mmCIF file of C-alpha atoms in Angstrom:
data_model
loop_
_atom_site.group_PDB
_atom_site.id
_atom_site.type_symbol
_atom_site.label_atom_id
_atom_site.label_comp_id
_atom_site.label_asym_id
_atom_site.label_seq_id
_atom_site.Cartn_x
_atom_site.Cartn_y
_atom_site.Cartn_z
ATOM 1 C CA MET F 1 -2.535 -22.325 6.281
ATOM 2 C CA THR F 2 -5.891 -21.343 4.820
ATOM 3 C CA HIS F 3 -5.958 -19.399 1.568
ATOM 4 C CA ARG F 4 -7.597 -16.033 1.990
ATOM 5 C CA VAL F 5 -8.086 -12.893 -0.102
ATOM 6 C CA THR F 6 -8.619 -9.470 1.469
ATOM 7 C CA VAL F 7 -10.476 -7.039 -0.792
ATOM 8 C CA THR F 8 -10.530 -3.342 0.128
ATOM 9 C CA VAL F 9 -12.715 -0.696 -1.531
ATOM 10 C CA GLY F 10 -11.425 2.842 -1.119
ATOM 11 C CA LYS F 11 -13.579 5.958 -0.673
ATOM 12 C CA ASP F 12 -12.707 6.889 -4.256
ATOM 13 C CA GLY F 13 -14.036 3.522 -5.511
ATOM 14 C CA SER F 14 -10.609 2.020 -6.077
ATOM 15 C CA ILE F 15 -10.301 -1.672 -5.249
ATOM 16 C CA SER F 16 -7.263 -3.495 -3.904
ATOM 17 C CA ALA F 17 -6.839 -7.151 -3.081
ATOM 18 C CA GLU F 18 -4.149 -9.126 -1.266
ATOM 19 C CA THR F 19 -3.754 -12.883 -1.014
ATOM 20 C CA HIS F 20 -2.764 -14.579 2.232
ATOM 21 C CA GLY F 21 -1.440 -18.124 2.526
ATOM 22 C CA VAL F 22 -1.131 -18.503 -1.248
ATOM 23 C CA THR F 23 2.336 -19.702 -2.160
ATOM 24 C CA GLY F 24 4.459 -19.088 -5.234
ATOM 25 C CA SER F 25 2.887 -18.138 -8.538
ATOM 26 C CA ARG F 26 -0.466 -19.664 -7.553
ATOM 27 C CA CYS F 27 -1.496 -16.182 -6.388
ATOM 28 C CA LEU F 28 -1.676 -15.182 -10.062
ATOM 29 C CA ASP F 29 -4.603 -17.595 -10.494
ATOM 30 C CA TYR F 30 -6.716 -15.236 -8.380
ATOM 31 C CA ILE F 31 -6.347 -12.215 -10.685
ATOM 32 C CA PRO F 32 -8.813 -13.258 -13.422
ATOM 33 C CA LEU F 33 -11.246 -14.573 -10.805
ATOM 34 C CA LEU F 34 -11.223 -11.285 -8.887
ATOM 35 C CA GLU F 35 -11.486 -9.219 -12.072
ATOM 36 C CA ASP F 36 -14.554 -11.231 -13.088
ATOM 37 C CA LEU F 37 -16.209 -11.111 -9.660
ATOM 38 C CA LEU F 38 -15.561 -7.392 -9.186
ATOM 39 C CA GLY F 39 -16.124 -6.285 -12.771
ATOM 40 C CA ALA F 40 -12.708 -4.658 -12.602
ATOM 41 C CA GLU F 41 -9.419 -4.603 -14.504
ATOM 42 C CA THR F 42 -5.999 -4.924 -12.886
ATOM 43 C CA GLU F 43 -3.949 -1.745 -13.140
ATOM 44 C CA SER F 44 -0.947 -2.933 -11.149
ATOM 45 C CA SER F 45 0.163 -5.858 -9.017
ATOM 46 C CA GLU F 46 3.020 -6.729 -6.691
ATOM 47 C CA PHE F 47 4.273 -9.991 -5.204
ATOM 48 C CA THR F 48 3.998 -10.441 -1.443
ATOM 49 C CA GLU F 49 6.711 -11.762 0.870
ATOM 50 C CA ASP F 50 4.973 -15.165 0.802
ATOM 51 C CA TYR F 51 5.565 -15.346 -2.946
ATOM 52 C CA ARG F 52 9.254 -14.495 -2.677
ATOM 53 C CA ARG F 53 9.902 -16.690 0.370
ATOM 54 C CA THR F 54 8.219 -19.682 -1.245
ATOM 55 C CA SER F 55 10.107 -19.161 -4.485
ATOM 56 C CA VAL F 56 13.406 -19.334 -2.591
ATOM 57 C CA GLU F 57 12.296 -22.459 -0.723
ATOM 58 C CA GLU F 58 11.185 -24.136 -3.975
ATOM 59 C CA THR F 59 14.526 -23.298 -5.604
ATOM 60 C CA ALA F 60 16.452 -24.762 -2.645
ATOM 61 C CA SER F 61 14.324 -27.908 -2.770
ATOM 62 C CA GLN F 62 14.934 -28.290 -6.510
ATOM 63 C CA GLN F 63 18.682 -27.847 -6.023
ATOM 64 C CA GLN F 64 18.738 -30.457 -3.272
ATOM 65 C CA SER F 65 16.854 -32.887 -5.516
ATOM 66 C CA GLN F 66 19.475 -32.374 -8.224
ATOM 67 C CA TRP F 67 22.310 -32.982 -5.756
ATOM 68 C CA ASN F 68 20.700 -36.197 -4.537
ATOM 69 C CA SER F 69 20.301 -37.536 -8.097
#
């Protein structure tokens, strides 16, 4: 899946951004980049379902690796 960021500017000038196709904590790498590009500061952030789903899959994979050792 291609990594993509959707940036939305509200009528009041507020800016929101959402990553798509970015797995696990790698989405956090986009925060400083977006702040710099937009001249903005993050006020709040939330993890998407992709983040949580990937985290569970990574944990299961790590557990299986431990069992196979």
